């Protein structure tokens, strides 16, 4: 039986947190993780032992083993959110484990924090924000580009700033977000024709290549009953971030 994900919105400013999710594994299996433009805090608990870490943005779909009898909690932070000790650009396609004390507290930024639950993530996030560890960096999307002699930033400067905050280029963000949006639409029962038309793919083959690279499956697999476990799909808003 594949993993079943429960997820919800939060009361936190959407510029900081996108979604909160949880799931549980009953037996050893594998999970396909779709490419993501956002970073996540992931907690897992096996036989009473807590593990915590930061999963960075992912530039392609991957497959990972899932241990049995394990509870997972994830906080997907909004696109452009920054955890001060670990900017997203430093953990692209990577994972940074956080120390966990014997009493089950997570060490972030040199301080110990009570581990959040699915119900009280908001309190945990607000404490990180109040401590100055969590914030949001401007991406420069609203700034006017000028030439070398102008007073504003150049396009190259804005691109460097964007990549420094997100770890990704604007092109990569658009491609990953579009593939996740396509997967969400297909999983929800839409045929490939409206997906191609709505999201601007050239044709079915173009869509298929994007799904294989960024989502790790085909349109038929997404629509099949009993499809193998994969990280939850949730991409319905038009802005960047998935």
Coordinates of N, CA and C in Angstrom, one line a residue:
X1 N 0.8 -1.2 0.0 CA 0.0 0.0 0.0 C 0.9 1.2 0.0
X2 N 0.7 2.2 -0.9 CA 1.5 3.4 -1.0 C 1.2 4.3 0.2
X3 N 2.1 5.3 0.3 CA 2.0 6.3 1.4 C 0.8 7.2 1.0
X4 N 0.1 7.6 2.1 CA -1.1 8.5 1.9 C -0.7 9.8 2.7
X5 N -0.7 10.9 1.9 CA -0.3 12.2 2.5 C -1.5 13.0 2.9
X6 N -1.4 13.5 4.2 CA -2.4 14.5 4.6 C -1.7 15.8 4.6
X7 N -2.3 16.9 4.1 CA -1.7 18.2 4.1 C -2.7 19.3 4.3
X8 N -2.2 20.4 4.7 CA -3.1 21.5 5.1 C -2.4 22.9 4.8
X9 N -3.3 23.9 4.7 CA -2.7 25.3 4.8 C -2.3 25.6 6.2
X10 N -1.7 26.8 6.3 CA -1.3 27.3 7.7 C -1.9 28.7 7.9
X11 N -1.9 29.0 9.2 CA -2.3 30.4 9.6 C -1.1 31.4 9.4
X12 N 0.1 30.9 9.1 CA 1.2 31.7 8.9 C 1.1 32.5 7.6
X13 N 1.8 33.6 7.5 CA 1.9 34.4 6.3 C 2.3 33.4 5.2
X14 N 1.6 33.4 4.1 CA 1.9 32.5 2.9 C 3.2 32.9 2.3
X15 N 3.8 34.0 2.6 CA 5.1 34.3 2.1 C 6.2 33.6 2.8
X16 N 5.8 32.9 3.9 CA 6.8 32.1 4.7 C 6.6 30.6 4.6
X17 N 5.3 30.1 4.7 CA 5.0 28.7 4.7 C 4.0 28.4 3.6
X18 N 4.2 27.4 2.8 CA 3.3 27.0 1.8 C 2.3 25.9 2.3
X19 N 2.8 24.8 2.7 CA 2.0 23.7 3.1 C 2.6 23.0 4.3
X20 N 1.8 22.2 5.1 CA 2.2 21.3 6.1 C 1.7 19.9 5.7
X21 N 2.5 18.9 5.8 CA 2.0 17.6 5.5 C 2.5 16.5 6.5
X22 N 1.9 15.4 6.5 CA 2.3 14.3 7.3 C 1.9 13.0 6.6
X23 N 2.6 11.9 6.9 CA 2.3 10.6 6.4 C 2.9 9.6 7.3
X24 N 2.6 8.3 7.1 CA 3.2 7.2 7.9 C 3.4 6.0 7.0
X25 N 4.5 5.3 7.2 CA 4.8 4.1 6.5 C 4.5 2.9 7.4
X26 N 3.9 1.9 6.8 CA 3.6 0.7 7.6 C 4.7 -0.4 7.3
X27 N 5.2 -0.4 6.1 CA 6.3 -1.4 5.7 C 7.3 -0.7 4.9
X28 N 8.4 -1.4 4.7 CA 9.5 -0.8 3.9 C 9.1 -0.7 2.4
X29 N 9.3 0.4 1.8 CA 8.9 0.7 0.4 C 9.8 1.8 -0.2
X30 N 9.5 2.2 -1.4 CA 10.2 3.3 -2.0 C 9.2 4.4 -2.3
X31 N 9.8 5.6 -2.4 CA 8.9 6.7 -2.7 C 9.6 7.5 -3.8
X32 N 8.8 8.0 -4.8 CA 9.3 8.9 -5.8 C 9.0 10.3 -5.3
X33 N 10.1 11.1 -5.3 CA 10.0 12.5 -4.9 C 10.1 13.4 -6.1
X34 N 9.1 14.2 -6.4 CA 9.1 15.1 -7.5 C 10.1 16.2 -7.3
X35 N 10.6 16.8 -8.4 CA 11.4 18.0 -8.3 C 10.6 19.1 -7.6
X36 N 11.3 19.9 -6.8 CA 10.7 21.0 -6.0 C 11.5 22.2 -6.1
X37 N 10.8 23.4 -6.1 CA 11.5 24.7 -6.1 C 11.6 25.2 -4.7
X38 N 10.8 24.6 -3.8 CA 10.9 25.1 -2.4 C 11.6 24.1 -1.5
X39 N 12.1 24.6 -0.4 CA 12.8 23.7 0.6 C 11.9 23.3 1.7
X40 N 12.2 22.2 2.4 CA 11.3 21.7 3.4 C 12.1 21.3 4.6
X41 N 11.4 21.5 5.8 CA 11.9 20.9 7.0 C 11.2 19.5 7.2
X42 N 11.9 18.5 7.4 CA 11.3 17.1 7.4 C 11.7 16.5 8.8
X43 N 10.7 16.0 9.5 CA 10.9 15.3 10.7 C 10.4 13.8 10.5
X44 N 11.2 12.9 11.0 CA 10.7 11.5 11.0 C 10.9 10.9 12.4
X45 N 10.0 10.0 12.7 CA 10.1 9.3 14.0 C 9.9 7.8 13.9
X46 N 11.0 7.1 14.2 CA 11.0 5.6 14.1 C 11.3 5.0 15.5
X47 N 10.4 4.2 16.0 CA 10.6 3.5 17.3 C 10.9 4.6 18.4
X48 N 10.2 5.7 18.3 CA 10.4 6.7 19.3 C 11.6 7.6 19.1
X49 N 12.4 7.4 18.1 CA 13.6 8.2 17.9 C 13.4 9.2 16.8
X50 N 13.7 10.5 17.1 CA 13.4 11.6 16.2 C 14.6 11.9 15.3
X51 N 14.3 12.1 14.1 CA 15.3 12.7 13.1 C 14.8 13.9 12.5
X52 N 15.6 14.9 12.2 CA 15.1 16.1 11.6 C 16.2 16.6 10.6
X53 N 15.7 17.3 9.6 CA 16.7 17.9 8.6 C 16.0 18.8 7.6
X54 N 16.9 19.4 6.8 CA 16.4 20.3 5.8 C 16.6 19.7 4.4
X55 N 15.5 19.5 3.7 CA 15.6 19.1 2.3 C 15.6 20.3 1.4
X56 N 16.6 20.4 0.6 CA 16.7 21.6 -0.3 C 15.8 21.4 -1.6
X57 N 15.8 22.5 -2.4 CA 15.1 22.3 -3.7 C 15.7 21.2 -4.5
X58 N 14.9 20.5 -5.3 CA 15.3 19.4 -6.1 C 15.1 19.7 -7.5
X59 N 16.1 19.4 -8.3 CA 16.1 19.8 -9.8 C 15.6 18.7 -10.7
X60 N 15.4 17.5 -10.1 CA 14.8 16.4 -10.9 C 14.2 15.4 -9.9
X61 N 13.3 14.5 -10.5 CA 12.7 13.5 -9.6 C 13.7 12.5 -9.2
X62 N 13.5 12.0 -7.9 CA 14.4 11.0 -7.4 C 13.5 9.9 -6.7
X63 N 14.1 8.8 -6.5 CA 13.5 7.7 -5.7 C 14.3 7.4 -4.5
X64 N 13.6 7.2 -3.4 CA 14.3 7.0 -2.1 C 13.6 5.9 -1.3
X65 N 14.4 5.1 -0.5 CA 13.8 4.1 0.3 C 13.1 4.8 1.5
X66 N 12.0 4.1 1.9 CA 11.2 4.6 3.1 C 11.2 3.5 4.1
X67 N 11.8 3.8 5.3 CA 11.8 2.8 6.4 C 10.4 2.4 6.9
X68 N 10.2 1.2 7.4 CA 8.9 0.8 7.9 C 8.6 1.5 9.3
X69 N 7.3 1.5 9.6 CA 6.8 2.0 10.9 C 7.4 3.4 11.2
X70 N 7.3 4.3 10.3 CA 7.9 5.6 10.5 C 6.9 6.7 10.3
X71 N 6.8 7.7 11.2 CA 5.9 8.8 11.0 C 6.7 10.0 10.4
X72 N 6.2 10.7 9.5 CA 6.8 11.8 8.8 C 6.0 13.1 9.0
X73 N 6.7 14.2 9.2 CA 6.1 15.5 9.2 C 6.9 16.4 8.4
X74 N 6.3 17.2 7.5 CA 7.0 18.1 6.6 C 6.4 19.5 6.7
X75 N 7.3 20.5 6.6 CA 6.9 21.9 6.5 C 7.5 22.4 5.2
X76 N 6.7 22.7 4.2 CA 7.2 23.2 3.0 C 7.1 24.7 3.0
X77 N 8.3 25.3 3.0 CA 8.4 26.8 3.2 C 8.1 27.4 1.8
X78 N 7.7 28.6 1.8 CA 7.3 29.3 0.6 C 8.5 29.7 -0.2
X79 N 8.3 29.8 -1.5 CA 9.4 30.2 -2.4 C 9.9 31.6 -2.0
X80 N 11.2 31.6 -1.8 CA 11.9 32.9 -1.4 C 12.1 33.0 0.1
X81 N 11.5 32.1 0.9 CA 11.8 32.0 2.3 C 13.2 31.6 2.6
X82 N 13.8 32.1 3.7 CA 15.2 31.8 4.0 C 15.4 31.4 5.4
X83 N 16.0 30.3 5.7 CA 16.4 29.9 7.0 C 17.9 30.3 7.1
X84 N 18.2 31.3 8.0 CA 19.4 32.0 8.0 C 20.7 31.1 8.0
X85 N 20.7 30.1 8.8 CA 22.0 29.3 8.8 C 22.1 28.4 7.5
X86 N 21.0 28.2 6.8 CA 21.1 27.3 5.6 C 20.3 27.9 4.5
X87 N 20.8 28.8 3.7 CA 20.1 29.3 2.5 C 19.8 28.2 1.5
X88 N 18.7 28.4 0.8 CA 18.3 27.3 -0.1 C 19.4 27.0 -1.1
X89 N 20.2 28.0 -1.5 CA 21.2 27.8 -2.6 C 22.3 26.9 -2.1
X90 N 22.4 26.7 -0.8 CA 23.5 25.8 -0.3 C 23.0 24.4 -0.1
X91 N 21.7 24.1 -0.4 CA 21.2 22.7 -0.2 C 20.4 22.2 -1.4
X92 N 20.7 22.8 -2.6 CA 20.0 22.3 -3.8 C 20.4 20.9 -4.0
X93 N 19.4 20.0 -4.2 CA 19.6 18.6 -4.4 C 20.4 17.9 -3.2
X94 N 20.1 18.5 -2.0 CA 20.8 18.0 -0.9 C 20.0 17.9 0.4
X95 N 20.6 17.4 1.4 CA 19.9 17.3 2.7 C 20.8 17.6 3.8
X96 N 20.4 18.4 4.8 CA 21.2 18.8 5.9 C 20.6 18.3 7.2
X97 N 21.2 17.3 7.8 CA 20.6 16.8 9.1 C 20.8 17.8 10.2
X98 N 19.8 17.9 11.1 CA 19.9 18.8 12.3 C 20.2 17.9 13.5
X99 N 21.0 18.3 14.4 CA 21.2 17.5 15.6 C 19.9 17.5 16.4
X100 N 19.7 16.4 17.1 CA 18.6 16.2 18.0 C 19.1 15.8 19.3
X101 N 18.7 16.5 20.4 CA 19.2 16.2 21.7 C 18.5 14.9 22.2
X102 N 19.0 14.4 23.4 CA 18.5 13.2 24.0 C 17.0 13.5 24.4
X103 N 16.7 14.7 24.7 CA 15.3 15.0 25.1 C 14.4 15.3 24.0
X104 N 14.9 15.1 22.7 CA 14.1 15.2 21.5 C 13.9 16.7 21.0
X105 N 14.8 17.5 21.3 CA 14.8 18.9 20.8 C 15.7 19.1 19.6
X106 N 15.3 19.9 18.7 CA 16.0 20.0 17.4 C 17.0 21.3 17.6
X107 N 18.2 21.1 17.1 CA 19.2 22.2 17.2 C 19.2 22.9 15.8
X108 N 18.8 24.1 15.8 CA 18.8 25.0 14.6 C 19.5 26.3 14.9
X109 N 20.5 26.7 14.2 CA 21.1 28.0 14.4 C 21.8 28.0 15.8
X110 N 22.2 26.9 16.3 CA 22.9 26.8 17.6 C 22.0 26.9 18.8
X111 N 20.7 26.9 18.6 CA 19.7 26.9 19.6 C 18.8 25.6 19.6
X112 N 18.3 25.2 20.8 CA 17.5 24.0 20.8 C 16.0 24.5 20.7
X113 N 15.2 23.7 19.9 CA 13.8 24.0 19.7 C 13.0 22.8 19.9
X114 N 11.8 23.0 20.6 CA 10.9 21.9 20.7 C 10.4 21.5 19.4
X115 N 10.4 20.2 19.1 CA 9.9 19.7 17.8 C 8.5 20.0 17.6
X116 N 8.1 20.5 16.4 CA 6.7 20.8 16.1 C 5.9 19.5 15.9
X117 N 4.6 19.7 15.9 CA 3.7 18.6 15.5 C 2.9 19.1 14.4
X118 N 2.1 18.3 13.8 CA 1.2 18.7 12.7 C 0.3 19.8 13.1
X119 N -0.1 19.8 14.3 CA -1.1 20.7 14.8 C -0.5 22.1 15.2
X120 N 0.7 22.1 15.6 CA 1.3 23.4 16.2 C 2.5 23.9 15.4
X121 N 2.6 23.6 14.1 CA 3.7 24.1 13.3 C 3.7 25.6 13.3
X122 N 2.6 26.3 13.4 CA 2.6 27.7 13.4 C 3.4 28.3 14.5
X123 N 3.2 27.7 15.7 CA 4.0 28.2 16.9 C 5.5 28.1 16.6
X124 N 5.9 26.9 16.1 CA 7.3 26.7 15.8 C 7.9 27.7 14.8
X125 N 7.1 27.9 13.8 CA 7.6 28.8 12.7 C 7.7 30.3 13.3
X126 N 6.7 30.7 14.1 CA 6.8 32.0 14.6 C 8.0 32.2 15.5
X127 N 8.3 31.2 16.3 CA 9.5 31.3 17.1 C 10.8 31.4 16.3
X128 N 10.9 30.7 15.2 CA 12.1 30.8 14.4 C 12.1 32.2 13.8
X129 N 11.0 32.7 13.4 CA 10.9 34.1 12.8 C 11.3 35.1 13.9
X130 N 10.7 35.0 15.1 CA 11.1 36.0 16.1 C 12.5 35.9 16.5
X131 N 13.2 34.8 16.4 CA 14.6 34.7 16.7 C 15.5 35.2 15.6
X132 N 14.9 35.6 14.5 CA 15.7 36.1 13.3 C 16.3 35.1 12.5
X133 N 15.9 33.8 12.6 CA 16.4 32.7 11.8 C 15.6 32.5 10.5
X134 N 14.4 32.8 10.5 CA 13.5 32.6 9.4 C 13.0 33.9 8.8
X135 N 13.1 34.1 7.6 CA 12.6 35.4 7.0 C 12.4 35.2 5.5
X136 N 12.3 36.3 4.8 CA 12.1 36.3 3.4 C 13.0 37.3 2.7
X137 N 13.7 36.9 1.6 CA 14.6 37.8 0.9 C 13.9 38.2 -0.4
X138 N 14.0 39.5 -0.8 CA 13.5 39.9 -2.0 C 14.1 39.3 -3.2
X139 N 13.3 38.9 -4.2 CA 13.8 38.3 -5.4 C 14.0 39.2 -6.5
X140 N 13.6 40.5 -6.4 CA 13.9 41.5 -7.4 C 12.9 41.4 -8.5
X141 N 11.8 40.7 -8.4 CA 10.9 40.6 -9.5 C 10.2 41.9 -9.9
X142 N 10.1 42.8 -8.9 CA 9.4 44.0 -9.1 C 10.3 45.2 -9.5
X143 N 11.6 44.9 -9.6 CA 12.5 46.0 -9.8 C 12.7 46.2 -11.3
X144 N 12.9 47.5 -11.7 CA 13.0 47.8 -13.1 C 14.5 47.6 -13.5
X145 N 14.7 46.9 -14.6 CA 16.0 46.6 -15.1 C 16.5 47.8 -15.9
X146 N 17.8 48.2 -15.7 CA 18.4 49.3 -16.4 C 19.7 48.8 -17.1
X147 N 20.2 49.6 -18.0 CA 21.5 49.3 -18.6 C 22.6 49.7 -17.7
X148 N 23.8 49.6 -18.2 CA 25.0 49.8 -17.4 C 25.1 51.2 -16.8
X149 N 24.5 52.2 -17.5 CA 24.6 53.6 -17.0 C 23.4 54.0 -16.2
X150 N 22.4 53.1 -16.0 CA 21.3 53.4 -15.2 C 21.5 53.3 -13.7
X151 N 20.5 53.7 -13.0 CA 20.7 53.7 -11.5 C 20.2 52.3 -10.9
X152 N 19.4 51.6 -11.7 CA 18.8 50.4 -11.2 C 19.8 49.2 -11.5
X153 N 19.4 48.0 -11.0 CA 20.2 46.8 -11.2 C 20.1 46.3 -12.6
X154 N 21.1 45.7 -13.1 CA 21.1 45.1 -14.4 C 20.4 43.7 -14.4
X155 N 20.0 43.2 -15.5 CA 19.4 41.9 -15.6 C 20.3 40.8 -15.0
X156 N 21.6 40.9 -15.2 CA 22.5 39.9 -14.7 C 22.6 40.0 -13.2
X157 N 22.5 41.2 -12.6 CA 22.5 41.4 -11.2 C 21.3 40.7 -10.6
X158 N 20.1 41.0 -11.2 CA 18.9 40.4 -10.7 C 18.9 38.9 -10.8
X159 N 19.5 38.3 -11.8 CA 19.6 36.9 -12.0 C 20.5 36.3 -10.9
X160 N 21.6 36.9 -10.6 CA 22.5 36.4 -9.5 C 21.8 36.5 -8.2
X161 N 21.1 37.6 -7.9 CA 20.3 37.7 -6.7 C 19.3 36.6 -6.5
X162 N 18.6 36.4 -7.6 CA 17.5 35.3 -7.6 C 18.1 34.0 -7.3
X163 N 19.2 33.6 -8.0 CA 19.8 32.3 -7.7 C 20.4 32.2 -6.3
X164 N 21.0 33.3 -5.8 CA 21.5 33.3 -4.5 C 20.5 33.0 -3.4
X165 N 19.2 33.5 -3.6 CA 18.2 33.2 -2.7 C 17.5 31.9 -2.9
X166 N 17.3 31.5 -4.1 CA 16.5 30.3 -4.4 C 17.4 29.1 -4.7
X167 N 18.6 29.3 -5.2 CA 19.4 28.2 -5.6 C 19.2 27.8 -7.0
X168 N 18.2 28.4 -7.7 CA 17.8 28.0 -9.0 C 17.7 29.2 -9.9
X169 N 17.8 28.9 -11.2 CA 17.5 30.0 -12.2 C 16.0 30.2 -12.4
X170 N 15.6 31.3 -13.0 CA 14.2 31.5 -13.3 C 13.7 30.5 -14.2
X171 N 14.5 30.1 -15.2 CA 14.1 29.1 -16.2 C 13.8 27.7 -15.5
X172 N 14.7 27.3 -14.6 CA 14.5 26.1 -13.9 C 13.3 26.1 -13.0
X173 N 13.0 27.2 -12.4 CA 11.8 27.4 -11.5 C 10.5 27.2 -12.4
X174 N 10.5 27.9 -13.5 CA 9.3 27.8 -14.4 C 9.1 26.3 -14.9
X175 N 10.2 25.6 -15.3 CA 10.0 24.3 -15.8 C 9.6 23.3 -14.7
X176 N 10.2 23.4 -13.5 CA 9.8 22.5 -12.4 C 8.3 22.8 -11.9
X177 N 8.0 24.1 -11.8 CA 6.6 24.4 -11.3 C 5.6 24.0 -12.4
X178 N 5.9 24.2 -13.6 CA 5.0 23.8 -14.7 C 4.8 22.3 -14.7
X179 N 5.8 21.5 -14.5 CA 5.7 20.0 -14.5 C 4.8 19.6 -13.3
X180 N 5.0 20.2 -12.1 CA 4.2 19.9 -10.9 C 2.8 20.3 -11.1
X181 N 2.5 21.4 -11.8 CA 1.2 21.8 -12.1 C 0.5 20.8 -13.0
X182 N 1.3 20.3 -14.0 CA 0.7 19.3 -15.0 C 0.4 18.0 -14.3
X183 N 1.3 17.6 -13.4 CA 1.1 16.4 -12.7 C -0.2 16.5 -11.8
X184 N -0.4 17.6 -11.1 CA -1.5 17.8 -10.3 C -2.8 17.8 -11.1
X185 N -2.8 18.4 -12.3 CA -4.0 18.4 -13.2 C -4.3 17.0 -13.7
X186 N -3.2 16.2 -14.1 CA -3.4 14.9 -14.6 C -3.9 13.9 -13.4
X187 N -3.3 14.1 -12.3 CA -3.8 13.3 -11.1 C -5.2 13.5 -10.8
X188 N -5.7 14.8 -11.0 CA -7.1 15.1 -10.7 C -8.0 14.7 -11.8
X189 N -7.5 14.0 -12.9 CA -8.4 13.5 -13.9 C -8.5 14.1 -15.2
X190 N -7.7 15.2 -15.4 CA -7.8 15.9 -16.7 C -7.0 15.1 -17.8
X191 N -7.5 15.2 -19.0 CA -6.8 14.5 -20.1 C -5.6 15.4 -20.5
X192 N -4.6 14.8 -21.2 CA -3.4 15.5 -21.5 C -3.6 16.7 -22.4
X193 N -4.7 16.7 -23.3 CA -4.9 17.8 -24.2 C -5.1 19.1 -23.5
X194 N -6.0 19.3 -22.5 CA -6.1 20.6 -21.8 C -4.9 20.9 -21.0
X195 N -4.2 19.9 -20.5 CA -3.0 20.2 -19.8 C -1.9 20.9 -20.7
X196 N -1.7 20.3 -21.8 CA -0.8 20.9 -22.8 C -1.2 22.3 -23.2
X197 N -2.4 22.5 -23.5 CA -2.9 23.8 -23.9 C -2.8 24.8 -22.8
X198 N -3.2 24.4 -21.6 CA -3.2 25.4 -20.5 C -1.8 25.8 -20.0
X199 N -0.9 24.9 -20.0 CA 0.4 25.1 -19.5 C 1.5 25.5 -20.5
X200 N 1.1 25.4 -21.8 CA 2.0 25.9 -22.8 C 3.0 24.9 -23.3
X201 N 2.8 23.6 -23.1 CA 3.7 22.6 -23.7 C 3.4 22.6 -25.2
X202 N 4.5 22.2 -25.9 CA 4.3 22.1 -27.4 C 3.4 21.0 -27.8
X203 N 3.5 19.8 -27.2 CA 2.7 18.7 -27.6 C 2.8 17.7 -26.5
X204 N 2.2 16.5 -26.7 CA 2.2 15.4 -25.7 C 3.6 14.9 -25.4
X205 N 4.4 14.9 -26.4 CA 5.8 14.4 -26.2 C 6.6 15.3 -25.3
X206 N 6.4 16.6 -25.5 CA 7.0 17.6 -24.6 C 6.6 17.5 -23.2
X207 N 5.3 17.3 -23.0 CA 4.7 17.1 -21.7 C 5.3 15.8 -21.0
X208 N 5.4 14.7 -21.8 CA 5.9 13.4 -21.3 C 7.3 13.5 -20.9
X209 N 8.1 14.2 -21.6 CA 9.5 14.4 -21.2 C 9.7 15.2 -19.9
X210 N 8.9 16.2 -19.8 CA 8.9 17.0 -18.5 C 8.4 16.2 -17.3
X211 N 7.4 15.3 -17.5 CA 6.9 14.5 -16.4 C 8.0 13.5 -16.0
X212 N 8.7 12.9 -17.0 CA 9.7 11.9 -16.6 C 10.8 12.6 -15.9
X213 N 11.3 13.7 -16.3 CA 12.4 14.4 -15.7 C 12.1 15.0 -14.3
X214 N 10.9 15.7 -14.2 CA 10.7 16.4 -13.0 C 9.7 15.7 -12.0
X215 N 8.9 14.8 -12.5 CA 7.9 14.1 -11.6 C 8.3 12.6 -11.5
X216 N 8.9 12.1 -12.4 CA 9.4 10.7 -12.3 C 8.4 9.7 -12.7
X217 N 7.4 10.0 -13.5 CA 6.3 9.1 -13.9 C 5.7 9.6 -15.2
X218 N 4.8 8.8 -15.7 CA 4.0 9.1 -16.9 C 2.6 9.6 -16.5
X219 N 2.0 10.2 -17.5 CA 0.6 10.7 -17.3 C -0.3 9.5 -17.0
X220 N -0.1 8.4 -17.6 CA -1.0 7.2 -17.3 C -0.7 6.7 -15.9
X221 N 0.5 6.7 -15.4 CA 0.8 6.3 -14.1 C 0.1 7.2 -13.1
X222 N 0.2 8.5 -13.3 CA -0.5 9.5 -12.4 C -2.0 9.2 -12.3
X223 N -2.6 8.8 -13.3 CA -4.0 8.6 -13.3 C -4.5 7.2 -12.9
X224 N -3.5 6.3 -12.7 CA -3.8 4.9 -12.4 C -4.2 4.8 -10.9
X225 N -5.1 3.9 -10.6 CA -5.4 3.6 -9.2 C -4.3 2.8 -8.7
X226 N -4.0 3.0 -7.4 CA -2.9 2.2 -6.7 C -1.5 2.6 -7.2
X227 N -1.4 3.8 -7.7 CA -0.1 4.3 -8.2 C 0.9 4.2 -7.0
X228 N 2.2 3.9 -7.3 CA 3.2 3.8 -6.3 C 3.3 5.1 -5.5
X229 N 3.8 5.0 -4.2 CA 4.0 6.1 -3.4 C 4.9 7.2 -3.9
X230 N 4.4 8.4 -3.8 CA 5.3 9.6 -4.2 C 5.0 10.8 -3.3
X231 N 5.9 11.7 -3.3 CA 5.7 12.9 -2.5 C 4.4 13.6 -3.0
X232 N 3.6 14.2 -2.1 CA 2.3 14.7 -2.5 C 2.4 15.8 -3.6
X233 N 1.4 15.8 -4.4 CA 1.4 16.8 -5.5 C 0.5 17.9 -5.0
X234 N 1.0 19.1 -5.1 CA 0.1 20.2 -4.8 C 0.6 21.5 -5.4
X235 N 0.1 21.8 -6.6 CA 0.5 23.0 -7.3 C -0.7 23.5 -8.1
X236 N -1.4 24.5 -7.5 CA -2.6 25.0 -8.1 C -2.5 26.5 -8.3
X237 N -1.6 27.2 -7.5 CA -1.5 28.7 -7.6 C -0.6 29.0 -8.8
X238 N -0.8 30.2 -9.4 CA 0.0 30.6 -10.6 C 1.4 31.0 -10.3
X239 N 1.7 31.5 -9.1 CA 3.0 32.0 -8.8 C 4.1 31.0 -8.7
X240 N 5.3 31.4 -8.5 CA 6.4 30.4 -8.4 C 6.4 29.7 -7.0
X241 N 6.9 28.5 -7.0 CA 6.9 27.7 -5.8 C 6.2 26.4 -5.9
X242 N 6.8 25.3 -5.6 CA 6.2 24.0 -5.6 C 7.0 23.0 -4.8

